[in-house]
C-alpha positions in Angstrom: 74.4 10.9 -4.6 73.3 10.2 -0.9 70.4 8.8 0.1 69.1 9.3 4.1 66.2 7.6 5.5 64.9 8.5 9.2 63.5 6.4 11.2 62.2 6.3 15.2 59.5 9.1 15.7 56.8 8.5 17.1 54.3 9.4 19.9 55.5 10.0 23.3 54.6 12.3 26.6 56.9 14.9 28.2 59.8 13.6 30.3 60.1 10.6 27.8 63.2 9.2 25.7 63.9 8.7 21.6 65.9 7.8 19.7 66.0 9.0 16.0 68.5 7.1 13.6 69.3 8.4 9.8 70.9 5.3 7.5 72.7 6.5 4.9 73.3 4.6 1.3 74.1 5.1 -2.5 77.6 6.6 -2.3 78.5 7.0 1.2 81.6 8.5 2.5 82.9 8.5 5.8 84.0 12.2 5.4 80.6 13.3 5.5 79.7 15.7 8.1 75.8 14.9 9.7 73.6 17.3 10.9 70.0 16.9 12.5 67.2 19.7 12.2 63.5 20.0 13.1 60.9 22.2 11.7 57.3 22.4 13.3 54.1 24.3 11.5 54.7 27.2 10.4 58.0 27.4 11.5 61.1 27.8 10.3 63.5 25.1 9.9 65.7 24.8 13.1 69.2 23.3 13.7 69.5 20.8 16.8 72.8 19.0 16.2 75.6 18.1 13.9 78.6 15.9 14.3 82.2 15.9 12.6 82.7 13.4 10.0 85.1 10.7 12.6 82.7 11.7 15.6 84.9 14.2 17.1 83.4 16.8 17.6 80.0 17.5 18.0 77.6 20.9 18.3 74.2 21.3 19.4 71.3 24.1 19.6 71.3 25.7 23.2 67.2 24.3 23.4 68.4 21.0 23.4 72.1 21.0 25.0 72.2 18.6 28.5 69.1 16.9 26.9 70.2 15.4 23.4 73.4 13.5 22.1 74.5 13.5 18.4 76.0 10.0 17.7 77.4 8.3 14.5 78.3 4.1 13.5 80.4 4.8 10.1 80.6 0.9 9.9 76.8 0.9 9.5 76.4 4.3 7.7 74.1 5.2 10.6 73.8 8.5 12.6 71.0 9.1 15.6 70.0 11.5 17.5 69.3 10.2 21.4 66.5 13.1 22.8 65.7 12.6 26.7 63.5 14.7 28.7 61.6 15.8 25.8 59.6 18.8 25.9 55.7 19.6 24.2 58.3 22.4 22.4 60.0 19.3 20.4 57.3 18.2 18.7 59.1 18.7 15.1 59.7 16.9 11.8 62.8 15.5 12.6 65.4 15.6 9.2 68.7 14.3 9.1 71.3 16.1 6.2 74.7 15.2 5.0 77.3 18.0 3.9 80.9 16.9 2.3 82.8 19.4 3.8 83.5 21.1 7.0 82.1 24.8 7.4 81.1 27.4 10.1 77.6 27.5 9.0 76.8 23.9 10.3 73.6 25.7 11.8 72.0 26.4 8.3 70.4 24.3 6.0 71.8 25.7 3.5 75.0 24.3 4.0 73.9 21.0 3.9 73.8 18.7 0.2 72.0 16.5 1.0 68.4 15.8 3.0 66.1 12.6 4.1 62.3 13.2 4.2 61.7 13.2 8.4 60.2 11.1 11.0 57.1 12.8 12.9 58.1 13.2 16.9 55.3 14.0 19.1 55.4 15.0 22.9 52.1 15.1 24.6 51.9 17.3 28.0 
């Protein structure tokens, strides 16, 4: 059992920079593979980014390549999410998710175990 806790939304206007972080506790592993997504009103949930268990590689949603960076501190059980030149089109519950094993799908929730509860990011025009 993993526990994931977001944190770092918040209110900001277009061109601005975030940074989201997701800590991880309860039975953490260094193995696990981190993913972020965002899902708006009425939408879908969406894949923006997920990085390799040791940080080597990393994958991101063509909306958000150039503009966001997937990073992860195993010491401190802490991945984040740096998002520059945000866009209106942003504005999303950000949700961080943990999977235990590699897989091609790392761009559907499905294939993720486990899930925090989201941080709120706003981009005003």
């Amino acid at each position: 059992q993993v526990q994931l806790v977001e944190s770092g939304g918040g209110l900001v206007q277009a061109g601005d920079s975030l940074r989201l972080s997701c800590a991880a506790s309860g039975r953490t592993s260094s193995s696990y593979n981190m993913g972020w997504f965002r899902q708006a009103p009425g939408k879908e949930r969406e894949f923006v980014a997920t990085i390799k268990w040791d940080g080597g590689w990393t994958a991101y949603a063509d909306s958000v390549k150039g503009r966001f960076t997937i990073s992860r501190d195993n010491a401190k059980n802490t991945v984040y999410l740096q998002m520059s030149s945000l866009k209106p089109e942003d504005t999303a519950v950000y949700l961080c998710a943990a999977r235990s094993g590699l897989t091609s799908y790392y761009y559907n929730p499905v294939a993720y175990d486990y899930w925090g509860q989201g941080t709120q990011v706003t981009v005003s025009s």
